[in-house]
PDB file of C-alpha atoms in Angstrom:
ATOM      1  CA  MET Z   1      60.309 105.535  81.963  1.00  0.00           C
ATOM      2  CA  ALA Z   2      56.430 107.395  81.701  1.00  0.00           C
ATOM      3  CA  LEU Z   3      54.239 107.604  84.652  1.00  0.00           C
ATOM      4  CA  ARG Z   4      53.012 105.155  85.962  1.00  0.00           C
ATOM      5  CA  TYR Z   5      49.123 105.901  88.499  1.00  0.00           C
ATOM      6  CA  ARG Z   6      48.501 103.650  90.927  1.00  0.00           C
ATOM      7  CA  GLN Z   7      44.822 101.502  89.784  1.00  0.00           C
ATOM      8  CA  GLU Z   8      43.868 100.749  93.513  1.00  0.00           C
ATOM      9  CA  TYR Z   9      44.132 102.385  96.524  1.00  0.00           C
ATOM     10  CA  ASN Z  10      43.284 101.274 100.633  1.00  0.00           C
ATOM     11  CA  GLU Z  11      41.509 103.001 103.608  1.00  0.00           C
ATOM     12  CA  THR Z  12      41.027 102.442 107.250  1.00  0.00           C
ATOM     13  CA  GLY Z  13      38.937  99.459 107.383  1.00  0.00           C
ATOM     14  CA  ASP Z  14      39.095  97.864 104.902  1.00  0.00           C
ATOM     15  CA  VAL Z  15      39.733  94.013 104.765  1.00  0.00           C
ATOM     16  CA  LEU Z  16      42.661  93.055 103.408  1.00  0.00           C
ATOM     17  CA  ASP Z  17      42.935  91.898  99.798  1.00  0.00           C
ATOM     18  CA  PRO Z  18      46.533  91.124  98.443  1.00  0.00           C
ATOM     19  CA  GLN Z  19      45.000  91.304  94.478  1.00  0.00           C
ATOM     20  CA  ALA Z  20      44.988  95.043  95.180  1.00  0.00           C
ATOM     21  CA  TYR Z  21      48.336  95.597  96.297  1.00  0.00           C
ATOM     22  CA  ASN Z  22      49.938  92.610  93.144  1.00  0.00           C
ATOM     23  CA  VAL Z  23      47.213  95.120  91.250  1.00  0.00           C
ATOM     24  CA  ASN Z  24      49.751  98.367  91.858  1.00  0.00           C
ATOM     25  CA  GLN Z  25      53.377  96.238  91.159  1.00  0.00           C
ATOM     26  CA  ASN Z  26      51.343  95.085  88.364  1.00  0.00           C
ATOM     27  CA  GLU Z  27      51.310  98.575  87.080  1.00  0.00           C
ATOM     28  CA  LEU Z  28      54.764  98.977  87.461  1.00  0.00           C
ATOM     29  CA  ILE Z  29      56.564  95.134  85.922  1.00  0.00           C
ATOM     30  CA  SER Z  30      54.773  96.064  82.592  1.00  0.00           C
ATOM     31  CA  GLU Z  31      56.471  99.159  82.275  1.00  0.00           C
ATOM     32  CA  PHE Z  32      59.821  97.225  82.774  1.00  0.00           C
ATOM     33  CA  ASN Z  33      58.056  93.912  81.782  1.00  0.00           C
ATOM     34  CA  GLY Z  34      57.560  94.570  78.123  1.00  0.00           C
ATOM     35  CA  GLY Z  35      54.799  97.743  78.006  1.00  0.00           C
ATOM     36  CA  LEU Z  36      57.407  99.304  74.977  1.00  0.00           C
ATOM     37  CA  ASP Z  37      56.603 102.571  73.461  1.00  0.00           C
ATOM     38  CA  ARG Z  38      57.578 105.599  72.299  1.00  0.00           C
ATOM     39  CA  GLN Z  39      57.806 106.735  76.162  1.00  0.00           C
ATOM     40  CA  ASN Z  40      60.607 104.523  77.197  1.00  0.00           C
ATOM     41  CA  ILE Z  41      62.650 104.146  73.712  1.00  0.00           C
ATOM     42  CA  PRO Z  42      63.956 107.030  72.369  1.00  0.00           C
ATOM     43  CA  ARG Z  43      63.568 108.007  68.962  1.00  0.00           C
ATOM     44  CA  GLN Z  44      65.291 105.378  66.816  1.00  0.00           C
ATOM     45  CA  VAL Z  45      67.313 103.693  68.846  1.00  0.00           C
ATOM     46  CA  ILE Z  46      66.403  99.777  66.513  1.00  0.00           C
ATOM     47  CA  GLN Z  47      67.280 100.494  63.190  1.00  0.00           C
ATOM     48  CA  ARG Z  48      65.126  98.299  60.669  1.00  0.00           C
ATOM     49  CA  ALA Z  49      67.884  95.818  59.737  1.00  0.00           C
ATOM     50  CA  GLN Z  50      67.262  94.715  64.106  1.00  0.00           C
ATOM     51  CA  ILE Z  51      64.298  93.438  62.716  1.00  0.00           C
ATOM     52  CA  VAL Z  52      64.006  90.545  60.391  1.00  0.00           C
ATOM     53  CA  ASP Z  53      61.056  90.154  57.770  1.00  0.00           C
ATOM     54  CA  GLY Z  54      57.456  88.728  59.892  1.00  0.00           C
ATOM     55  CA  ALA Z  55      58.654  89.956  63.004  1.00  0.00           C
ATOM     56  CA  PHE Z  56      54.719  92.071  63.951  1.00  0.00           C
ATOM     57  CA  ASN Z  57      52.780  90.888  60.207  1.00  0.00           C
ATOM     58  CA  ALA Z  58      52.747  88.161  57.483  1.00  0.00           C
ATOM     59  CA  VAL Z  59      51.156  88.801  54.905  1.00  0.00           C
ATOM     60  CA  ARG Z  60      50.125  86.128  52.278  1.00  0.00           C
ATOM     61  CA  GLU Z  61      47.536  86.007  48.941  1.00  0.00           C
ATOM     62  CA  ALA Z  62      46.642  82.943  47.472  1.00  0.00           C
ATOM     63  CA  SER Z  63      44.506  83.253  44.651  1.00  0.00           C
ATOM     64  CA  ALA Z  64      43.240  81.679  40.857  1.00  0.00           C
ATOM     65  CA  SER Z  65      44.085  83.768  37.717  1.00  0.00           C
ATOM     66  CA  GLY Z  66      40.792  83.315  35.295  1.00  0.00           C
ATOM     67  CA  PHE Z  67      37.946  81.771  36.538  1.00  0.00           C
ATOM     68  CA  VAL Z  68      36.746  78.735  38.525  1.00  0.00           C
ATOM     69  CA  THR Z  69      33.304  76.760  38.106  1.00  0.00           C
ATOM     70  CA  ALA Z  70      31.375  75.263  40.754  1.00  0.00           C
ATOM     71  CA  ASP Z  71      28.500  72.857  40.702  1.00  0.00           C
ATOM     72  CA  MET Z  72      25.307  74.011  40.522  1.00  0.00           C
ATOM     73  CA  THR Z  73      23.698  71.334  41.201  1.00  0.00           C
ATOM     74  CA  SER Z  74      25.871  69.556  43.944  1.00  0.00           C
ATOM     75  CA  ARG Z  75      24.362  70.320  47.935  1.00  0.00           C
ATOM     76  CA  THR Z  76      27.356  69.797  49.769  1.00  0.00           C
ATOM     77  CA  TRP Z  77      29.595  72.788  50.201  1.00  0.00           C
ATOM     78  CA  GLN Z  78      32.706  73.546  47.497  1.00  0.00           C
ATOM     79  CA  THR Z  79      35.623  75.010  47.656  1.00  0.00           C
ATOM     80  CA  VAL Z  80      36.130  77.874  45.506  1.00  0.00           C
ATOM     81  CA  ILE Z  81      39.554  78.891  46.599  1.00  0.00           C
ATOM     82  CA  SER Z  82      42.016  76.716  50.194  1.00  0.00           C
ATOM     83  CA  GLU Z  83      45.522  77.916  51.392  1.00  0.00           C
ATOM     84  CA  GLY Z  84      47.802  76.209  54.339  1.00  0.00           C
ATOM     85  CA  PHE Z  85      49.725  78.538  56.908  1.00  0.00           C
ATOM     86  CA  ALA Z  86      51.988  77.671  59.491  1.00  0.00           C
ATOM     87  CA  ALA Z  87      51.673  80.211  62.191  1.00  0.00           C
ATOM     88  CA  PRO Z  88      55.544  80.100  63.925  1.00  0.00           C
ATOM     89  CA  VAL Z  89      53.421  81.828  67.089  1.00  0.00           C
ATOM     90  CA  ASP Z  90      50.609  82.107  68.398  1.00  0.00           C
ATOM     91  CA  CYS Z  91      48.433  85.535  66.536  1.00  0.00           C
ATOM     92  CA  LEU Z  92      45.591  87.686  65.593  1.00  0.00           C
ATOM     93  CA  CYS Z  93      44.823  86.627  61.613  1.00  0.00           C
ATOM     94  CA  ILE Z  94      42.017  87.955  59.693  1.00  0.00           C
ATOM     95  CA  PHE Z  95      40.947  86.516  56.046  1.00  0.00           C
ATOM     96  CA  GLU Z  96      39.603  88.670  53.801  1.00  0.00           C
ATOM     97  CA  TYR Z  97      37.927  87.359  50.643  1.00  0.00           C
ATOM     98  CA  SER Z  98      37.289  89.004  47.454  1.00  0.00           C
ATOM     99  CA  GLY Z  99      35.870  88.015  43.840  1.00  0.00           C
ATOM    100  CA  TYR Z 100      32.493  88.434  41.643  1.00  0.00           C
ATOM    101  CA  HIS Z 101      30.280  85.347  40.413  1.00  0.00           C
ATOM    102  CA  THR Z 102      27.805  85.443  37.509  1.00  0.00           C
ATOM    103  CA  TRP Z 103      24.862  83.164  36.946  1.00  0.00           C
ATOM    104  CA  PRO Z 104      24.592  81.574  33.739  1.00  0.00           C
ATOM    105  CA  GLY Z 105      21.763  82.168  31.336  1.00  0.00           C
ATOM    106  CA  VAL Z 106      19.159  84.834  32.871  1.00  0.00           C
ATOM    107  CA  TYR Z 107      16.837  84.589  35.684  1.00  0.00           C
ATOM    108  CA  SER Z 108      13.189  83.580  34.659  1.00  0.00           C
ATOM    109  CA  GLY Z 109      11.873  86.281  37.390  1.00  0.00           C
ATOM    110  CA  ASN Z 110      10.063  83.838  39.303  1.00  0.00           C
ATOM    111  CA  ASN Z 111       8.114  85.972  41.634  1.00  0.00           C
ATOM    112  CA  ARG Z 112       8.136  83.531  45.136  1.00  0.00           C
ATOM    113  CA  LEU Z 113      11.519  81.866  44.352  1.00  0.00           C
ATOM    114  CA  GLU Z 114      14.699  81.634  43.178  1.00  0.00           C
ATOM    115  CA  ASP Z 115      18.794  79.651  43.259  1.00  0.00           C
ATOM    116  CA  ALA Z 116      21.481  81.943  45.147  1.00  0.00           C
ATOM    117  CA  VAL Z 117      24.649  80.785  47.034  1.00  0.00           C
ATOM    118  CA  GLN Z 118      25.631  81.351  50.428  1.00  0.00           C
ATOM    119  CA  TYR Z 119      29.899  81.856  50.572  1.00  0.00           C
ATOM    120  CA  ARG Z 120      31.441  81.039  54.433  1.00  0.00           C
ATOM    121  CA  ILE Z 121      35.237  81.403  55.723  1.00  0.00           C
ATOM    122  CA  THR Z 122      36.315  78.545  56.885  1.00  0.00           C
ATOM    123  CA  LEU Z 123      40.108  77.677  59.476  1.00  0.00           C
ATOM    124  CA  ASP Z 124      40.960  73.873  60.022  1.00  0.00           C
ATOM    125  CA  GLY Z 125      37.408  72.640  59.405  1.00  0.00           C
ATOM    126  CA  THR Z 126      35.506  74.692  61.804  1.00  0.00           C
ATOM    127  CA  GLU Z 127      33.422  78.146  60.559  1.00  0.00           C
ATOM    128  CA  LEU Z 128      34.024  80.906  61.549  1.00  0.00           C
ATOM    129  CA  PHE Z 129      32.336  84.376  59.171  1.00  0.00           C
ATOM    130  CA  THR Z 130      29.219  82.810  56.185  1.00  0.00           C
ATOM    131  CA  SER Z 131      27.365  85.629  54.098  1.00  0.00           C
ATOM    132  CA  HIS Z 132      24.081  86.051  52.900  1.00  0.00           C
ATOM    133  CA  PHE Z 133      21.860  84.932  49.835  1.00  0.00           C
ATOM    134  CA  TYR Z 134      23.406  86.016  47.361  1.00  0.00           C
ATOM    135  CA  GLY Z 135      20.565  85.535  44.054  1.00  0.00           C
ATOM    136  CA  GLU Z 136      20.009  85.112  40.703  1.00  0.00           C
ATOM    137  CA  SER Z 137      18.240  87.858  40.447  1.00  0.00           C
ATOM    138  CA  VAL Z 138      21.337  90.003  40.315  1.00  0.00           C
ATOM    139  CA  LEU Z 139      23.186  88.072  37.859  1.00  0.00           C
ATOM    140  CA  GLN Z 140      26.493  89.856  37.966  1.00  0.00           C
ATOM    141  CA  ASP Z 141      27.923  90.241  41.773  1.00  0.00           C
ATOM    142  CA  ALA Z 142      30.780  91.406  43.860  1.00  0.00           C
ATOM    143  CA  VAL Z 143      31.446  89.633  47.087  1.00  0.00           C
ATOM    144  CA  TYR Z 144      34.185  90.994  50.228  1.00  0.00           C
ATOM    145  CA  LEU Z 145      34.473  88.614  53.216  1.00  0.00           C
ATOM    146  CA  PRO Z 146      36.020  89.640  56.123  1.00  0.00           C
ATOM    147  CA  CYS Z 147      37.124  87.392  59.578  1.00  0.00           C
ATOM    148  CA  ALA Z 148      39.143  88.160  62.521  1.00  0.00           C
ATOM    149  CA  VAL Z 149      40.531  85.484  65.138  1.00  0.00           C
ATOM    150  CA  PRO Z 150      43.059  84.333  66.796  1.00  0.00           C
ATOM    151  CA  VAL Z 151      44.590  81.131  65.621  1.00  0.00           C
ATOM    152  CA  PRO Z 152      47.765  79.381  67.997  1.00  0.00           C
ATOM    153  CA  ALA Z 153      50.943  78.571  66.465  1.00  0.00           C
ATOM    154  CA  GLY Z 154      50.986  75.789  64.453  1.00  0.00           C
ATOM    155  CA  GLN Z 155      49.399  74.244  60.644  1.00  0.00           C
ATOM    156  CA  HIS Z 156      46.656  76.091  59.097  1.00  0.00           C
ATOM    157  CA  THR Z 157      44.411  75.981  56.882  1.00  0.00           C
ATOM    158  CA  VAL Z 158      41.767  78.191  55.002  1.00  0.00           C
ATOM    159  CA  SER Z 159      39.505  77.726  53.168  1.00  0.00           C
ATOM    160  CA  VAL Z 160      36.590  79.597  50.949  1.00  0.00           C
ATOM    161  CA  GLU Z 161      33.291  77.178  50.619  1.00  0.00           C
ATOM    162  CA  ILE Z 162      29.675  77.261  48.851  1.00  0.00           C
ATOM    163  CA  LEU Z 163      27.088  76.505  48.822  1.00  0.00           C
ATOM    164  CA  PHE Z 164      23.817  76.874  46.667  1.00  0.00           C
ATOM    165  CA  SER Z 165      20.347  76.856  47.589  1.00  0.00           C
ATOM    166  CA  ARG Z 166      16.398  77.617  46.513  1.00  0.00           C
ATOM    167  CA  VAL Z 167      15.630  80.487  48.574  1.00  0.00           C
ATOM    168  CA  TYR Z 168      11.539  81.734  49.161  1.00  0.00           C
ATOM    169  CA  GLN Z 169      13.024  86.094  47.296  1.00  0.00           C
ATOM    170  CA  SER Z 170      10.344  87.253  50.532  1.00  0.00           C
ATOM    171  CA  SER Z 171      12.725  85.446  53.301  1.00  0.00           C
ATOM    172  CA  LEU Z 172      16.015  83.897  52.085  1.00  0.00           C
ATOM    173  CA  GLN Z 173      14.713  80.828  53.356  1.00  0.00           C
ATOM    174  CA  PHE Z 174      15.023  76.831  51.943  1.00  0.00           C
ATOM    175  CA  SER Z 175      12.659  75.779  49.444  1.00  0.00           C
ATOM    176  CA  GLU Z 176      12.730  71.397  49.045  1.00  0.00           C
ATOM    177  CA  GLU Z 177      13.230  72.384  45.607  1.00  0.00           C
ATOM    178  CA  ALA Z 178      17.019  71.777  43.585  1.00  0.00           C
ATOM    179  CA  VAL Z 179      18.485  73.827  42.014  1.00  0.00           C
ATOM    180  CA  ALA Z 180      18.784  73.840  38.192  1.00  0.00           C
ATOM    181  CA  ALA Z 181      21.874  73.049  36.447  1.00  0.00           C
ATOM    182  CA  GLY Z 182      24.919  75.497  35.365  1.00  0.00           C
ATOM    183  CA  LEU Z 183      27.789  76.503  35.520  1.00  0.00           C
ATOM    184  CA  PHE Z 184      28.179  79.061  38.280  1.00  0.00           C
ATOM    185  CA  ALA Z 185      31.752  81.383  37.627  1.00  0.00           C
ATOM    186  CA  ILE Z 186      33.509  83.266  40.551  1.00  0.00           C
ATOM    187  CA  THR Z 187      35.992  85.057  38.451  1.00  0.00           C
ATOM    188  CA  ASN Z 188      39.415  85.814  40.040  1.00  0.00           C
ATOM    189  CA  PRO Z 189      38.208  84.676  43.540  1.00  0.00           C
ATOM    190  CA  THR Z 190      42.047  86.499  45.899  1.00  0.00           C
ATOM    191  CA  LEU Z 191      42.289  84.946  50.111  1.00  0.00           C
ATOM    192  CA  ILE Z 192      44.728  87.304  51.764  1.00  0.00           C
ATOM    193  CA  THR Z 193      45.567  85.724  54.782  1.00  0.00           C
ATOM    194  CA  THR Z 194      47.031  88.612  57.267  1.00  0.00           C
ATOM    195  CA  GLU Z 195      48.772  87.237  60.512  1.00  0.00           C
ATOM    196  CA  ARG Z 196      49.409  89.812  63.312  1.00  0.00           C
ATOM    197  CA  ARG Z 197      52.101  88.718  65.574  1.00  0.00           C
ATOM    198  CA  ARG Z 198      53.548  90.810  68.692  1.00  0.00           C
TER     199      ARG Z 198
END
């Protein structure tokens, strides 16, 4: 058993508080009830064959080969890639999206306004992460979006979505003008989901 230190010390004149006593007891209890580490388990006691696949981590990949196109005139969020999964236990999920997008045509060079795209990651319809705007002045660009969130056990759906807007170059704020028509192409969109379990 590892060496444990008292967390709370009582002195003469202290007001009695059972919480201080409990903190010291919990320090010992945590050693016996969990707290498994290299200090209290001999080397190679647990063999690989004794651990089932997915006991600690599960990693999945959802991808689209080639490219995905999106309608730039749409004023709503459009799904790029989506994946459903069942979490058998409460866990920490790490979502990582990567892709490479290309704007249609040639940038007009308007110094005031430009079309832009914004990405977001949602879990069961709840927004987890939203990117900055990627403007058409950079005709081709790579995108990487990481996000981590605690997830309860059960069935879930994670999605990567995009929204087109016309923005002011100086502030990247929305303008009221419509986005130019065209097909926006995303090459090899990939979503990696890592479930970190106990």
